Short mmCIF file of C-alpha atoms and ligand atoms in Angstrom, two decimals:
data_model
loop_
_atom_site.label_atom_id
_atom_site.label_comp_id
_atom_site.label_asym_id
_atom_site.label_seq_id
_atom_site.Cartn_x
_atom_site.Cartn_y
_atom_site.Cartn_z
CA UNK A 1 0.22 0.20 0.01
CA UNK A 2 1.11 3.62 -0.69
CA UNK A 3 2.11 6.01 1.96
CA UNK A 4 0.44 9.60 1.26
CA UNK A 5 1.15 13.23 2.56
CA UNK A 6 -0.95 16.22 2.38
CA UNK A 7 0.79 19.96 2.90
CA UNK A 8 -2.20 22.20 2.23
CA UNK A 9 -5.46 19.64 2.49
CA UNK A 10 -7.82 21.69 2.64
CA UNK A 11 -7.22 23.84 0.09
CA UNK A 12 -8.40 23.69 -3.57
CA UNK A 13 -5.14 22.13 -4.62
CA UNK A 14 -5.75 19.50 -1.39
CA UNK A 15 -9.34 18.94 -2.02
CA UNK A 16 -8.75 17.55 -5.28
CA UNK A 17 -5.84 15.58 -4.30
CA UNK A 18 -8.30 14.08 -1.62
CA UNK A 19 -11.09 13.41 -4.44
CA UNK A 20 -8.45 11.60 -6.60
CA UNK A 21 -7.25 9.15 -3.16
CA UNK A 22 -11.18 9.05 -1.95
CA UNK A 23 -11.49 8.25 -5.80
CA UNK A 24 -9.18 5.27 -6.08
CA UNK A 25 -9.85 2.77 -2.81
CA UNK A 26 -9.80 6.02 -0.34
CA UNK A 27 -8.68 4.12 3.13
CA UNK A 28 -7.90 0.45 1.94
CA UNK A 29 -5.49 1.98 -0.74
CA UNK A 30 -3.82 4.36 0.35
CA UNK A 31 -2.64 5.45 4.10
CA UNK A 32 -2.38 8.44 4.72
CA UNK A 33 0.17 9.69 7.06
CA UNK A 34 -0.19 13.40 6.86
CA UNK A 35 -2.90 15.42 6.54
CA UNK A 36 -2.34 19.56 7.44
CA UNK A 37 -4.90 22.91 6.95
CA UNK A 38 -4.37 26.12 7.81
CA UNK A 39 -7.63 27.00 9.92
CA UNK A 40 -10.40 24.47 8.31
CA UNK A 41 -10.46 22.44 11.08
CA UNK A 42 -13.91 20.92 10.17
CA UNK A 43 -12.82 19.95 6.59
CA UNK A 44 -9.14 19.01 8.10
CA UNK A 45 -11.20 16.73 10.64
CA UNK A 46 -13.50 15.56 7.74
CA UNK A 47 -10.89 14.31 5.44
CA UNK A 48 -8.76 12.73 8.07
CA UNK A 49 -11.82 10.95 9.59
CA UNK A 50 -12.33 9.87 5.59
CA UNK A 51 -9.13 8.47 4.56
CA UNK A 52 -7.75 7.29 8.30
CA UNK A 53 -5.41 9.29 8.91
CA UNK A 54 -2.47 9.10 11.08
CA UNK A 55 -2.08 12.59 11.64
CA UNK A 56 -3.76 15.45 11.30
CA UNK A 57 -1.77 19.09 11.65
CA UNK A 58 -4.01 22.75 11.84
CA UNK A 59 -0.93 25.12 11.28
CA UNK A 60 -3.03 27.87 13.62
CA UNK A 61 -1.87 26.59 16.46
CA UNK A 62 -4.99 27.91 18.44
CA UNK A 63 -6.78 25.48 17.05
CA UNK A 64 -5.87 22.32 18.79
CA UNK A 65 -8.02 21.96 21.42
CA UNK A 66 -10.81 21.82 18.63
CA UNK A 67 -8.84 19.77 15.78
CA UNK A 68 -8.70 17.08 19.13
CA UNK A 69 -12.72 17.80 19.72
CA UNK A 70 -13.52 16.81 16.27
CA UNK A 71 -10.78 13.96 15.89
CA UNK A 72 -11.87 12.67 19.92
CA UNK A 73 -12.24 8.46 19.18
CA UNK A 74 -10.21 8.67 15.84
CA UNK A 75 -7.26 6.89 15.68
CA UNK A 76 -5.80 10.52 14.20
CA UNK A 77 -3.31 11.98 15.90
CA UNK A 78 -3.68 15.59 15.80
CA UNK A 79 -1.03 18.62 16.67
CA UNK A 80 -0.53 22.16 15.51
CA UNK A 81 1.81 25.47 14.42
CA UNK A 82 3.65 26.13 11.83
CA UNK A 83 6.80 23.43 13.46
CA UNK A 84 4.25 20.79 13.66
CA UNK A 85 3.70 21.08 10.05
CA UNK A 86 7.16 21.19 9.29
CA UNK A 87 7.83 17.83 11.68
CA UNK A 88 4.66 15.77 9.74
CA UNK A 89 7.11 16.61 6.21
CA UNK A 90 9.69 14.86 8.38
CA UNK A 91 7.66 11.47 8.79
CA UNK A 92 7.95 9.01 5.89
CA UNK A 93 5.92 8.51 3.03
CA UNK A 94 6.21 7.45 0.16
CA UNK A 95 4.63 10.67 -2.04
CA UNK A 96 3.85 13.87 -0.10
CA UNK A 97 1.98 17.23 -2.01
CA UNK A 98 3.61 20.58 -1.17
CA UNK A 99 0.33 22.47 -1.73
CA UNK A 100 0.07 24.94 1.39
CA UNK A 101 -0.49 28.50 -0.74
CA UNK A 102 2.74 30.75 0.09
CA UNK A 103 6.31 31.02 1.69
CA UNK A 104 4.37 28.94 3.69
CA UNK A 105 4.77 26.01 2.15
CA UNK A 106 8.62 25.87 1.58
CA UNK A 107 9.70 24.79 5.04
CA UNK A 108 7.42 21.37 4.16
CA UNK A 109 8.63 21.20 0.55
CA UNK A 110 12.72 21.42 1.96
CA UNK A 111 11.27 19.15 4.52
CA UNK A 112 10.28 16.31 2.65
CA UNK A 113 13.60 17.01 -0.16
CA UNK A 114 15.62 16.31 2.67
CA UNK A 115 14.68 13.07 3.75
CA UNK A 116 13.67 11.42 0.13
CA UNK A 117 10.27 9.92 -1.92
CA UNK A 118 8.51 12.08 -3.57
CA UNK A 119 7.32 15.47 -3.73
CA UNK A 120 4.86 16.50 -5.75
CA UNK A 121 4.94 19.66 -6.10
CA UNK A 122 2.55 22.40 -6.54
CA UNK A 123 3.58 24.84 -4.14
CA UNK A 124 5.54 27.10 -6.97
CA UNK A 125 6.48 29.94 -4.27
CA UNK A 126 9.06 26.83 -2.65
CA UNK A 127 11.11 27.14 -6.13
CA UNK A 128 10.55 30.72 -6.76
CA UNK A 129 12.15 31.83 -3.70
CA UNK A 130 14.38 28.86 -2.85
CA UNK A 131 14.82 26.88 -6.21
CA UNK A 132 18.28 26.66 -5.90
CA UNK A 133 18.12 24.79 -2.79
CA UNK A 134 15.03 23.05 -3.07
CA UNK A 135 16.79 21.79 -6.46
CA UNK A 136 20.53 20.69 -4.54
CA UNK A 137 18.13 19.20 -1.39
CA UNK A 138 15.96 16.65 -3.60
CA UNK A 139 19.59 15.79 -6.04
CA UNK A 140 21.16 15.46 -2.51
CA UNK A 141 18.59 12.61 -0.75
CA UNK A 142 17.55 11.76 -3.82
CA UNK A 143 14.19 12.74 -3.82
CA UNK A 144 12.11 13.12 -6.50
CA UNK A 145 9.96 16.38 -7.31
CA UNK A 146 7.33 15.80 -9.69
CA UNK A 147 5.50 19.30 -10.82
CA UNK A 148 1.96 20.23 -10.39
CA UNK A 149 2.02 23.43 -11.69
CA UNK A 150 -0.80 22.47 -14.58
CA UNK A 151 2.01 24.23 -17.14
CA UNK A 152 5.32 22.53 -15.55
CA UNK A 153 2.90 19.01 -15.46
CA UNK A 154 2.54 19.76 -19.12
CA UNK A 155 5.94 20.64 -20.22
CA UNK A 156 7.24 17.21 -17.97
CA UNK A 157 4.59 15.70 -20.33
CA UNK A 158 5.91 16.76 -23.41
CA UNK A 159 9.56 16.00 -22.74
CA UNK A 160 8.59 12.42 -21.75
CA UNK A 161 11.54 11.50 -19.64
CA UNK A 162 13.61 12.94 -23.23
CA UNK A 163 16.19 15.20 -21.85
CA UNK A 164 16.19 18.88 -23.49
CA UNK A 165 19.19 19.26 -25.07
CA UNK A 166 17.19 19.41 -28.51
CA UNK A 167 15.01 22.06 -26.85
CA UNK A 168 14.27 25.45 -28.31
CA UNK A 169 11.80 27.46 -26.61
CA UNK A 170 9.19 25.61 -24.06
CA UNK A 171 6.32 27.69 -23.59
CA UNK A 172 4.14 28.72 -20.93
CA UNK A 173 0.14 29.29 -21.79
CA UNK A 174 -1.91 31.79 -19.63
CA UNK A 175 -5.54 32.26 -19.58
CA UNK A 176 -4.37 35.80 -18.70
CA UNK A 177 -7.08 36.14 -16.27
CA UNK A 178 -9.98 38.33 -15.22
CA UNK A 179 -8.70 41.23 -17.26
CA UNK A 180 -7.50 40.31 -20.20
CA UNK A 181 -9.57 42.37 -22.09
CA UNK A 182 -10.31 44.99 -19.81
CA UNK A 183 -9.92 48.72 -21.59
CA UNK A 184 -6.00 49.04 -19.45
CA UNK A 185 -6.86 52.43 -18.12
CA UNK A 186 -10.26 50.24 -16.17
CA UNK A 187 -7.54 48.31 -14.58
CA UNK A 188 -6.62 50.98 -11.83
CA UNK A 189 -10.05 50.46 -10.83
CA UNK A 190 -10.57 47.11 -10.49
CA UNK A 191 -11.85 45.40 -8.02
CA UNK A 192 -10.91 42.42 -5.32
CA UNK A 193 -14.11 40.74 -6.33
CA UNK A 194 -13.53 41.33 -10.24
CA UNK A 195 -10.18 39.86 -10.34
CA UNK A 196 -11.23 36.81 -8.50
CA UNK A 197 -13.25 35.95 -10.70
CA UNK A 198 -11.44 33.21 -13.37
CA UNK A 199 -12.29 32.50 -16.76
CA UNK A 200 -11.58 29.14 -16.74
CA UNK A 201 -9.71 27.68 -13.68
CA UNK A 202 -11.44 26.61 -10.61
CA UNK A 203 -9.01 28.27 -7.69
CA UNK A 204 -7.74 30.00 -4.37
CA UNK A 205 -8.81 33.38 -4.37
CA UNK A 206 -4.96 34.62 -4.02
CA UNK A 207 -3.34 32.67 -7.05
CA UNK A 208 -7.04 33.49 -9.07
CA UNK A 209 -5.80 37.39 -8.71
CA UNK A 210 -2.47 36.36 -8.89
CA UNK A 211 -3.62 35.55 -12.76
CA UNK A 212 -5.72 38.53 -13.04
CA UNK A 213 -1.99 40.28 -12.67
CA UNK A 214 -0.09 37.72 -14.26
CA UNK A 215 2.27 37.59 -11.20
CA UNK A 216 1.06 34.17 -11.41
CA UNK A 217 2.49 33.44 -14.44
CA UNK A 218 5.72 35.47 -13.44
CA UNK A 219 5.66 33.10 -10.65
CA UNK A 220 5.13 30.20 -12.79
CA UNK A 221 7.97 31.18 -15.55
CA UNK A 222 10.88 31.49 -12.70
CA UNK A 223 9.51 28.46 -11.71
CA UNK A 224 9.72 26.87 -15.43
CA UNK A 225 13.30 28.39 -15.05
CA UNK A 226 14.51 26.11 -11.53
CA UNK A 227 12.74 23.05 -11.98
CA UNK A 228 14.22 22.35 -15.97
CA UNK A 229 16.79 24.72 -16.05
CA UNK A 230 16.29 26.47 -19.04
CA UNK A 231 17.52 29.97 -19.70
CA UNK A 232 15.13 32.74 -19.44
CA UNK A 233 15.36 33.14 -23.07
CA UNK A 234 13.87 29.55 -24.00
CA UNK A 235 10.60 29.88 -21.62
CA UNK A 236 8.25 31.80 -23.42
CA UNK A 237 4.57 33.24 -22.20
CA UNK A 238 1.76 32.61 -24.86
CA UNK A 239 -1.92 34.15 -24.17
CA UNK A 240 -4.52 31.26 -24.92
CA UNK A 241 -7.82 32.07 -23.75
CA UNK A 242 -9.33 28.77 -23.63
CA UNK A 243 -6.90 27.65 -21.41
CA UNK A 244 -6.74 23.37 -23.65
CA UNK A 245 -3.27 23.71 -24.03
CA UNK A 246 -1.26 23.91 -21.20
CA UNK A 247 2.13 24.56 -22.64
CA UNK A 248 4.71 23.75 -25.26
CA UNK A 249 8.37 22.27 -26.34
CA UNK A 250 9.86 23.39 -29.13
CA UNK A 251 12.56 21.46 -31.07
CA UNK A 252 16.09 22.21 -33.00
CA UNK A 253 13.62 20.35 -35.66
CA UNK A 254 11.27 22.84 -35.29
CA UNK A 255 8.74 20.15 -33.95
CA UNK A 256 6.52 21.00 -31.57
CA UNK A 257 4.75 18.74 -29.55
CA UNK A 258 2.39 20.40 -26.96
CA UNK A 259 -0.29 19.83 -24.44
CA UNK A 260 -3.37 19.57 -23.91
CA UNK A 261 -6.57 19.42 -21.33
CA UNK A 262 -9.79 20.02 -20.35
CA UNK A 263 -8.51 22.96 -17.42
CA UNK A 264 -9.12 20.53 -14.15
CA UNK A 265 -5.74 20.02 -11.97
CA UNK A 266 -6.95 16.78 -10.84
CA UNK A 267 -4.98 16.34 -14.00
CA UNK A 268 -1.87 17.01 -13.21
CA UNK A 269 -2.22 16.07 -9.38
CA UNK A 270 -3.34 12.54 -10.81
CA UNK A 271 -0.39 12.71 -12.72
CA UNK A 272 1.75 12.70 -10.42
CA UNK A 273 0.22 10.97 -8.07
CA UNK A 274 0.40 7.57 -10.64
CA UNK A 275 3.53 9.28 -12.49
CA UNK A 276 6.04 6.70 -14.01
CA UNK A 277 2.78 5.07 -15.07
CA UNK A 278 -0.50 6.50 -16.31
CA UNK A 279 -4.55 5.26 -14.72
CA UNK A 280 -7.97 6.75 -15.67
CA UNK A 281 -8.37 9.91 -14.16
CA UNK A 282 -12.01 11.87 -13.51
CA UNK A 283 -11.15 14.35 -15.84
CA UNK A 284 -13.54 16.08 -18.50
CA UNK A 285 -12.30 14.75 -22.19
CA UNK A 286 -11.41 17.17 -24.66
CA UNK A 287 -13.97 17.80 -27.60
CA UNK A 288 -11.80 19.83 -29.63
CA UNK A 289 -14.48 19.43 -32.41
CA UNK A 290 -16.94 21.48 -29.70
CA UNK A 291 -14.23 23.81 -29.13
CA UNK A 292 -14.14 24.60 -32.63
CA UNK A 293 -11.08 26.91 -32.40
CA UNK A 294 -8.16 27.59 -30.12
CA UNK A 295 -6.98 31.29 -29.92
CA UNK A 296 -3.16 32.46 -29.10
CA UNK A 297 -1.92 35.96 -28.35
CA UNK A 298 1.27 37.44 -27.15
CA UNK A 299 0.89 39.01 -23.88
CA UNK A 300 1.34 42.94 -23.22
CA UNK A 301 4.09 44.05 -20.78
CA UNK A 302 1.72 46.66 -20.22
CA UNK A 303 -1.51 45.52 -19.26
CA UNK A 304 0.77 42.87 -17.54
CA UNK A 305 4.04 44.40 -16.21
CA UNK A 306 4.92 41.15 -13.30
CA UNK A 307 6.30 39.41 -16.53
CA UNK A 308 9.48 41.74 -16.80
CA UNK A 309 10.15 41.83 -13.58
CA UNK A 310 10.02 37.75 -14.25
CA UNK A 311 12.55 38.13 -15.99
CA UNK A 312 14.85 40.86 -13.73
CA UNK A 313 14.98 38.35 -10.89
CA UNK A 314 16.02 35.50 -13.49
CA UNK A 315 18.77 38.13 -14.62
CA UNK A 316 19.60 39.23 -11.50
CA UNK A 317 19.57 35.10 -9.73
CA UNK A 318 20.67 35.41 -5.81
CA UNK A 319 17.95 36.19 -3.09
CA UNK A 320 15.52 38.46 -5.60
CA UNK A 321 13.08 35.16 -6.43
CA UNK A 322 12.81 34.85 -2.75
CA UNK A 323 12.34 38.96 -2.68
CA UNK A 324 9.75 38.71 -5.43
CA UNK A 325 8.09 35.81 -4.16
CA UNK A 326 7.34 38.11 -0.54
CA UNK A 327 7.20 41.20 -2.01
CA UNK A 328 4.18 39.71 -4.19
CA UNK A 329 2.05 38.24 -0.72
CA UNK A 330 2.69 41.39 0.91
CA UNK A 331 1.12 43.51 -2.14
CA UNK A 332 -1.39 41.05 -2.77
CA UNK A 333 -2.86 41.14 1.04
CA UNK A 334 -2.74 45.10 0.46
CA UNK A 335 -4.51 44.93 -2.12
CA UNK A 336 -7.38 42.07 -0.68
CA UNK A 337 -7.05 44.47 1.61
CA UNK A 338 -8.08 47.69 0.56
CA UNK A 339 -5.33 49.97 1.17
CA UNK A 340 -3.97 49.35 -2.40
CA UNK A 341 -5.23 49.28 -6.02
CA UNK A 342 -4.51 46.17 -8.67
CA UNK A 343 -2.23 48.54 -10.88
CA UNK A 344 0.42 49.70 -7.51
CA UNK A 345 1.43 45.56 -7.10
CA UNK A 346 3.99 45.29 -9.48
CA UNK A 347 5.42 48.70 -8.57
CA UNK A 348 5.82 47.99 -4.70
CA UNK A 349 6.74 44.41 -5.90
CA UNK A 350 9.29 46.50 -7.76
CA UNK A 351 10.59 49.12 -5.45
CA UNK A 352 11.00 45.93 -2.68
CA UNK A 353 13.86 43.95 -5.52
CA UNK A 354 15.02 47.68 -5.69
CA UNK A 355 15.57 47.83 -1.94
CA UNK A 356 17.08 44.42 -1.57
CA UNK A 357 19.46 44.80 -4.60
CA UNK A 358 21.12 47.43 -2.51
CA UNK A 359 22.29 45.37 0.52
CA UNK A 360 25.09 42.69 1.34
CA UNK A 361 24.58 39.57 -0.04
CA UNK A 362 21.93 39.67 -2.44
CA UNK A 363 23.45 38.49 -5.38
CA UNK A 364 23.96 35.16 -3.41
CA UNK A 365 21.17 32.14 -3.44
CA UNK A 366 19.85 32.12 0.24
CA UNK A 367 21.50 28.18 1.13
CA UNK A 368 19.10 27.68 4.20
CA UNK A 369 15.52 28.35 5.06
CA UNK A 370 16.47 30.91 7.26
CA UNK A 371 18.52 32.69 4.69
CA UNK A 372 15.33 33.01 2.84
CA UNK A 373 12.91 34.09 5.56
CA UNK A 374 15.12 36.96 6.55
CA UNK A 375 14.67 38.31 2.51
CA UNK A 376 11.53 37.27 3.22
CA UNK A 377 10.37 39.44 5.70
CA UNK A 378 12.36 42.22 4.22
CA UNK A 379 10.74 42.27 1.13
CA UNK A 380 7.55 42.06 2.94
CA UNK A 381 8.18 45.36 5.03
CA UNK A 382 10.13 47.35 1.35
CA UNK A 383 6.60 46.22 -0.06
CA UNK A 384 4.39 47.03 2.87
CA UNK A 385 6.48 50.69 2.96
CA UNK A 386 5.84 51.58 -0.55
CA UNK A 387 1.77 50.83 -0.13
CA UNK A 388 1.94 52.38 2.59
CA UNK A 389 3.37 55.53 0.84
CA UNK A 390 1.11 55.25 -2.38
P1 NAD B 1 -5.35 27.58 -0.96
O1 NAD B 1 -5.35 28.88 -0.46
O2 NAD B 1 -7.30 27.34 -1.62
O3 NAD B 1 -5.54 26.49 0.10
C1 NAD B 1 -4.07 26.27 0.53
C2 NAD B 1 -3.66 25.65 0.53
O4 NAD B 1 -2.43 26.22 2.66
C3 NAD B 1 -5.06 25.46 2.64
O5 NAD B 1 -4.96 24.28 3.03
C4 NAD B 1 -5.03 26.19 3.36
O6 NAD B 1 -5.11 26.47 5.19
C5 NAD B 1 -3.43 25.82 3.81
N1 NAD B 1 -3.00 27.48 4.65
C6 NAD B 1 -2.68 28.68 4.71
N2 NAD B 1 -1.91 29.06 4.78
C7 NAD B 1 -1.28 28.52 5.14
C8 NAD B 1 -0.51 28.75 6.29
N3 NAD B 1 0.48 30.00 6.83
N4 NAD B 1 0.74 27.62 7.23
C9 NAD B 1 -0.25 26.69 6.83
N5 NAD B 1 -1.06 26.28 5.87
C10 NAD B 1 -1.82 27.24 5.02
O7 NAD B 1 -4.49 27.55 -2.74
P2 NAD B 1 -4.32 26.69 -3.83
O8 NAD B 1 -4.96 26.99 -4.47
O9 NAD B 1 -5.30 25.15 -3.27
O10 NAD B 1 -2.81 26.92 -4.03
C11 NAD B 1 -1.97 25.71 -3.50
C12 NAD B 1 -0.06 25.88 -4.02
O11 NAD B 1 -0.30 26.17 -5.48
C13 NAD B 1 -0.25 27.65 -4.30
O12 NAD B 1 1.66 26.82 -4.07
C14 NAD B 1 -0.52 27.86 -5.31
O13 NAD B 1 0.27 28.67 -6.27
C15 NAD B 1 -0.30 26.42 -6.17
N6 NAD B 1 -0.93 25.73 -7.56
C16 NAD B 1 -2.86 26.44 -7.42
C17 NAD B 1 -3.65 25.85 -8.03
C18 NAD B 1 -4.84 26.06 -8.26
O14 NAD B 1 -5.31 25.90 -9.28
N7 NAD B 1 -5.86 25.73 -7.29
C19 NAD B 1 -3.07 25.92 -9.63
C20 NAD B 1 -1.63 25.58 -9.46
C21 NAD B 1 -0.76 25.55 -8.33
MG1 MG B 2 -0.04 26.79 -13.79
#
């Protein structure tokens, strides 16, 4: 029986993974080592009961008594707090899904990479903030990292185990998010509710707003750079409003391999769960005749300044990824809280990058979780300060 752990089980990705586990035998087929959630005790307890989990961890330490009560009488051990989340990741499991949102996902990602096994990585922030550290930790300890982000899973599938030597260009597609067709001058007035409405994918609120700003794609360009080791000029972004083609891999001989599928994260999660095999998944089948046509356009850098910031970060290297990621999270918090406008997010991030670039050690890639978190904290302060001045 294979053993699994899910970090961020109560989120959008976590729910999809839970659905796949329940739909493929549930507790009779899977040994669930650990499930973690942020604050939703009721849902975490429900999932732990359904999968007969050995351990359930709630990240908000104040909620430990609630979790204990909700799981009383079951065999599930309970724990709470950030350290308990990271410790849960130390427990051996064959397959671990890193699906916490934001920089908080880095500690469990690193812990899984340290103990070996398969790390199914939805938390792209881990690679953005600490790509070299995470990849090296996995390499040294023999861990396998499998991409769960749909575009990166698509590239991985297009490569089909082949190497990158003949690859000329990897293209990540982007739906364009909620404001793809808005007049540019309206963007400054965009509300949180408007930014939270994704045309194609049902995702958590934060990544949905990041899709509207293209910060999600900016993170993904950096993620592709770290995961596949490609230079920035061999990673392209293409706006594809239908979200059917997830990525394209172009080879030096002019051949292009594309990955197509319905926009449903259960495909990418399920691919990583079954890898290297393929197994039936409960995702809608494509009907290209019904779709009729697929469209593509180049991304507009005026509409989406986040894309240029990603290129800047790759060119800088060092701590730039950790800074961009944290500043983006702060700017997003500030936008959601109504402190800054939608169009203020990119300048706030650019400001934090400028400030960090003047600091000693910026050119060095952070070599520990503590180093990443120290850049992270400073970047949040800088982005917040920009927001207050705006
Ligand atoms: P979400 O907000 O729906 O869920 C996040 C999960 O993390 C929840 O379980 C939440 O309780 C937990 N969490 C939040 N803050 C936490 C903290 N400080 N400590 C511990 N746990 C915490 O997010 P999501 O949309 O499922 O995204 C999860 C990850 O997957 C992100 O890194 C995102 O970029 C990536 N991803 C998501 C999608 C998608 O379709 N939703 C697609 C590709 C990649
Ligand atoms: Mg993606």
